Amino acid sequence: MSSRREFLKQAGIGGGVLLFGNGMAAAAGMSKEGQPIEAGTHQLAPLPYDYNALEPVIDEQTLRLHHGKHHAAYVKGLNTAEVKLKEARAANDFSLIKHWERELAFHGSGHILHAIFWENLSPNGGGKPDGKLAQAIDAEFGSFDAFKAQLIAATNAVEASGWGVFAYHVPFQKLVILQAEKHQDLTIWGAIPLLVIDVWEHAYYLKYQNRRSDFVTAIFDIINWKNVVGRLDQAMK
Ligand code: MN3
């Protein structure tokens, strides 16, 4: 419980890294201590840094809107979908089931990806991973440069709104780079996101306008590799 959290803090696993339960739960605002989140009660967690902390890569105005409006809307949408599905079960009325299942997948995925994205970034980020993650990347992709080139290319090429996703695939026990259209399309079931890059226009348009690739390249200056390693550790358990 809290003693475990204290232990992790004292062990130096910090910087916004939360390690609980399993890989999918390892983000602020997710379930902790193995307790399921009751329908309709998801909450928006505060950012692990100030709104201006990621300047100049991400400007304060963009981050305020992105977290306080866009991410907040996904949390609200997820809660609404869960409540509506609960009501549908109670009434045994599934006439709108397709709509609410779509809302659940869209907003639930939007909430999770943003919660991970905030923790993937740090004012003290950048550089390259080392140790276990560096070895795993070399083994799967050949080199860090080849991995980075593929992740950048995949992220830049996402059609319309979506994400670049670096994940650990549990059944295959291997690292994989994916694109996500919207928040929920194009995954391989079983993949746990380790590092995600939001390329919806709301993530960059105020500062970068149409230059998505400039934003994606700049993001590498603020990646918190310690957080990515922590996620890999949890996903591999
Ligand atoms: Mn977004």
Short mmCIF file of C-alpha atoms and ligand atoms in Angstrom, two decimals:
data_model
loop_
_atom_site.label_atom_id
_atom_site.label_comp_id
_atom_site.label_asym_id
_atom_site.label_seq_id
_atom_site.Cartn_x
_atom_site.Cartn_y
_atom_site.Cartn_z
CA MET A 1 0.00 0.00 0.00
CA SER A 2 1.43 3.41 0.87
CA SER A 3 4.55 1.76 2.28
CA ARG A 4 5.17 0.29 -1.16
CA ARG A 5 4.80 3.74 -2.68
CA GLU A 6 7.24 5.09 -0.11
CA PHE A 7 9.67 2.30 -0.91
CA LEU A 8 9.52 3.07 -4.62
CA LYS A 9 10.02 6.76 -3.90
CA GLN A 10 13.02 6.05 -1.69
CA ALA A 11 14.41 3.62 -4.26
CA GLY A 12 14.58 6.54 -6.65
CA ILE A 13 11.82 5.35 -8.94
CA GLY A 14 10.13 8.73 -9.12
CA GLY A 15 9.77 11.61 -11.51
CA GLY A 16 6.08 10.94 -11.94
CA VAL A 17 6.56 7.22 -12.44
CA LEU A 18 3.84 5.29 -10.68
CA LEU A 19 4.28 1.57 -10.56
CA PHE A 20 1.28 -0.34 -9.38
CA GLY A 21 -0.29 -3.63 -10.32
CA ASN A 22 0.51 -3.96 -13.97
CA GLY A 23 1.58 -2.03 -17.01
CA MET A 24 -1.82 -0.67 -17.93
CA ALA A 25 -2.45 0.66 -14.42
CA ALA A 26 0.90 2.40 -14.24
CA ALA A 27 -0.29 5.95 -14.87
CA ALA A 28 -1.74 8.73 -12.74
CA GLY A 29 -5.52 8.61 -12.65
CA MET A 30 -5.64 4.85 -13.16
CA SER A 31 -6.67 2.30 -10.56
CA LYS A 32 -4.24 1.76 -7.73
CA GLU A 33 -3.90 -0.90 -5.06
CA GLY A 34 -5.77 -3.39 -7.27
CA GLN A 35 -9.16 -1.77 -6.72
CA PRO A 36 -11.48 -1.51 -9.73
CA ILE A 37 -12.64 2.00 -10.61
CA GLU A 38 -16.39 2.23 -10.09
CA ALA A 39 -18.46 3.06 -13.18
CA GLY A 40 -18.47 6.79 -13.89
CA THR A 41 -15.84 7.80 -11.32
CA HIS A 42 -12.67 8.25 -13.38
CA GLN A 43 -10.77 11.41 -12.50
CA LEU A 44 -8.34 13.70 -14.27
CA ALA A 45 -5.03 13.60 -12.40
CA PRO A 46 -2.93 16.77 -12.21
CA LEU A 47 0.15 16.93 -14.42
CA PRO A 48 3.41 15.83 -12.76
CA TYR A 49 4.94 19.27 -13.67
CA ASP A 50 3.85 22.89 -14.21
CA TYR A 51 2.03 23.91 -17.37
CA ASN A 52 5.07 25.90 -18.53
CA ALA A 53 7.59 23.20 -17.59
CA LEU A 54 7.86 21.67 -21.06
CA GLU A 55 8.63 24.97 -22.83
CA PRO A 56 9.85 25.49 -25.49
CA VAL A 57 8.90 22.07 -26.91
CA ILE A 58 5.30 22.32 -25.69
CA ASP A 59 4.05 25.84 -24.96
CA GLU A 60 2.04 26.63 -21.84
CA GLN A 61 -1.17 27.55 -23.64
CA THR A 62 -1.22 24.31 -25.61
CA LEU A 63 -0.54 22.22 -22.50
CA ARG A 64 -3.26 23.99 -20.48
CA LEU A 65 -5.86 23.38 -23.19
CA HIS A 66 -4.63 19.87 -23.92
CA HIS A 67 -4.77 18.68 -20.32
CA GLY A 68 -7.51 20.88 -18.87
CA LYS A 69 -9.94 20.70 -21.80
CA HIS A 70 -9.14 17.83 -24.15
CA HIS A 71 -7.95 15.18 -21.67
CA ALA A 72 -10.68 16.28 -19.25
CA ALA A 73 -13.28 15.70 -21.99
CA TYR A 74 -12.09 12.12 -22.48
CA VAL A 75 -12.43 11.42 -18.76
CA LYS A 76 -15.94 12.87 -18.82
CA GLY A 77 -16.83 10.91 -21.96
CA LEU A 78 -15.56 7.66 -20.42
CA ASN A 79 -17.60 8.26 -17.26
CA THR A 80 -20.72 9.01 -19.29
CA ALA A 81 -20.31 5.85 -21.39
CA GLU A 82 -19.89 3.70 -18.28
CA VAL A 83 -22.97 5.19 -16.61
CA LYS A 84 -25.07 4.85 -19.76
CA LEU A 85 -24.06 1.20 -20.14
CA LYS A 86 -24.96 0.57 -16.50
CA GLU A 87 -28.34 2.19 -17.09
CA ALA A 88 -28.84 0.10 -20.23
CA ARG A 89 -28.19 -3.11 -18.28
CA ALA A 90 -30.57 -2.05 -15.52
CA ALA A 91 -33.32 -1.25 -18.04
CA ASN A 92 -32.42 -4.20 -20.29
CA ASP A 93 -32.52 -1.67 -23.14
CA PHE A 94 -29.62 -2.10 -25.53
CA SER A 95 -31.03 -0.05 -28.38
CA LEU A 96 -28.03 2.34 -28.22
CA ILE A 97 -25.41 -0.32 -27.46
CA LYS A 98 -23.31 0.37 -30.55
CA HIS A 99 -23.05 4.06 -29.74
CA TRP A 100 -22.05 3.60 -26.10
CA GLU A 101 -19.56 0.80 -26.79
CA ARG A 102 -17.88 3.09 -29.34
CA GLU A 103 -17.86 5.93 -26.82
CA LEU A 104 -16.35 3.60 -24.21
CA ALA A 105 -13.52 2.56 -26.55
CA PHE A 106 -12.83 6.10 -27.83
CA HIS A 107 -12.89 7.99 -24.53
CA GLY A 108 -11.38 5.14 -22.50
CA SER A 109 -8.45 4.91 -24.90
CA GLY A 110 -8.15 8.71 -25.02
CA HIS A 111 -7.97 8.87 -21.22
CA ILE A 112 -5.35 6.12 -20.91
CA LEU A 113 -3.11 7.39 -23.70
CA HIS A 114 -3.07 10.94 -22.32
CA ALA A 115 -2.35 9.72 -18.78
CA ILE A 116 0.65 7.79 -20.14
CA PHE A 117 1.74 10.65 -22.45
CA TRP A 118 2.03 13.18 -19.59
CA GLU A 119 4.24 10.80 -17.62
CA ASN A 120 6.34 9.95 -20.67
CA LEU A 121 7.46 13.61 -20.74
CA SER A 122 9.69 15.54 -18.38
CA PRO A 123 11.42 18.93 -18.31
CA ASN A 124 14.58 16.91 -17.59
CA GLY A 125 13.99 14.39 -20.35
CA GLY A 126 15.75 13.69 -23.60
CA GLY A 127 18.82 11.65 -24.47
CA LYS A 128 18.63 7.92 -24.95
CA PRO A 129 17.55 4.99 -22.83
CA ASP A 130 20.25 2.80 -21.32
CA GLY A 131 20.44 -0.63 -19.70
CA LYS A 132 17.69 -3.14 -20.26
CA LEU A 133 15.54 -0.94 -22.53
CA ALA A 134 18.50 -0.01 -24.72
CA GLN A 135 19.37 -3.70 -25.11
CA ALA A 136 15.77 -4.65 -25.90
CA ILE A 137 15.54 -1.87 -28.52
CA ASP A 138 18.81 -2.97 -30.15
CA ALA A 139 17.63 -6.59 -30.22
CA GLU A 140 14.28 -5.77 -31.83
CA PHE A 141 15.06 -2.80 -34.07
CA GLY A 142 18.80 -3.11 -34.71
CA SER A 143 19.79 0.18 -33.08
CA PHE A 144 18.34 3.15 -31.21
CA ASP A 145 18.65 5.26 -34.35
CA ALA A 146 16.67 2.74 -36.41
CA PHE A 147 14.03 2.53 -33.66
CA LYS A 148 13.78 6.32 -33.46
CA ALA A 149 13.54 6.65 -37.25
CA GLN A 150 10.69 4.13 -37.39
CA LEU A 151 8.81 5.71 -34.46
CA ILE A 152 9.13 9.18 -35.99
CA ALA A 153 8.08 7.95 -39.44
CA ALA A 154 5.11 6.01 -38.05
CA THR A 155 4.00 8.98 -35.93
CA ASN A 156 4.37 11.51 -38.75
CA ALA A 157 2.37 9.25 -41.07
CA VAL A 158 -0.66 8.75 -38.80
CA GLU A 159 -3.67 9.50 -40.97
CA ALA A 160 -5.68 12.42 -39.55
CA SER A 161 -5.82 12.37 -35.72
CA GLY A 162 -3.94 9.78 -33.72
CA TRP A 163 -0.78 8.65 -31.96
CA GLY A 164 2.57 7.05 -32.45
CA VAL A 165 2.81 4.16 -29.98
CA PHE A 166 5.83 2.23 -28.75
CA ALA A 167 4.54 -0.82 -26.93
CA TYR A 168 5.43 -4.13 -25.35
CA HIS A 169 3.34 -6.95 -26.74
CA VAL A 170 2.71 -9.43 -23.95
CA PRO A 171 1.66 -12.58 -25.90
CA PHE A 172 4.53 -12.11 -28.40
CA GLN A 173 6.94 -10.91 -25.67
CA LYS A 174 8.41 -8.31 -27.96
CA LEU A 175 8.62 -4.57 -28.53
CA VAL A 176 6.46 -3.13 -31.29
CA ILE A 177 5.82 0.26 -32.90
CA LEU A 178 2.20 0.97 -33.82
CA GLN A 179 0.07 3.81 -35.06
CA ALA A 180 -3.23 4.60 -33.38
CA GLU A 181 -5.89 6.36 -35.43
CA LYS A 182 -8.13 8.44 -33.18
CA HIS A 183 -7.21 6.73 -29.87
CA GLN A 184 -8.39 3.19 -30.33
CA ASP A 185 -7.92 2.02 -33.91
CA LEU A 186 -5.05 -0.07 -35.35
CA THR A 187 -3.73 -1.65 -32.18
CA ILE A 188 -2.72 -5.27 -31.78
CA TRP A 189 -4.64 -6.64 -28.81
CA GLY A 190 -2.20 -7.47 -26.05
CA ALA A 191 0.10 -4.49 -26.63
CA ILE A 192 0.84 -2.36 -23.56
CA PRO A 193 1.87 1.20 -24.46
CA LEU A 194 5.27 2.27 -23.10
CA LEU A 195 5.74 5.58 -24.92
CA VAL A 196 3.04 7.43 -26.82
CA ILE A 197 3.20 10.58 -28.95
CA ASP A 198 0.00 12.56 -29.48
CA VAL A 199 -0.30 13.96 -33.00
CA TRP A 200 -3.86 15.21 -32.87
CA GLU A 201 -3.68 18.82 -34.08
CA HIS A 202 -4.65 20.03 -30.59
CA ALA A 203 -1.28 18.68 -29.40
CA TYR A 204 0.83 21.01 -31.54
CA TYR A 205 -1.08 23.35 -33.85
CA LEU A 206 -0.84 26.58 -31.82
CA LYS A 207 2.95 26.50 -31.91
CA TYR A 208 3.88 24.29 -34.87
CA GLN A 209 0.85 24.88 -37.16
CA ASN A 210 1.03 22.28 -39.95
CA ARG A 211 4.61 21.20 -39.10
CA ARG A 212 3.75 17.94 -37.35
CA SER A 213 7.18 16.45 -38.03
CA ASP A 214 8.94 19.38 -36.28
CA PHE A 215 6.81 18.68 -33.19
CA VAL A 216 7.50 14.93 -33.30
CA THR A 217 11.26 15.51 -33.61
CA ALA A 218 11.22 18.04 -30.75
CA ILE A 219 9.32 15.67 -28.45
CA PHE A 220 12.46 13.52 -28.18
CA ASP A 221 14.09 16.36 -26.20
CA ILE A 222 11.60 15.85 -23.35
CA ILE A 223 11.07 12.09 -23.26
CA ASN A 224 11.43 10.66 -19.78
CA TRP A 225 13.17 7.37 -20.57
CA LYS A 226 13.12 6.39 -16.90
CA ASN A 227 9.34 6.36 -17.11
CA VAL A 228 9.45 4.26 -20.29
CA VAL A 229 11.78 1.74 -18.61
CA GLY A 230 9.47 1.55 -15.58
CA ARG A 231 6.55 0.75 -17.89
CA LEU A 232 8.55 -1.98 -19.63
CA ASP A 233 9.42 -3.53 -16.27
CA GLN A 234 5.75 -3.62 -15.30
CA ALA A 235 4.59 -4.90 -18.69
CA MET A 236 7.09 -7.78 -18.60
CA LYS A 237 5.98 -9.00 -15.18
MN MN3 B 1 -4.48 14.82 -27.13
#
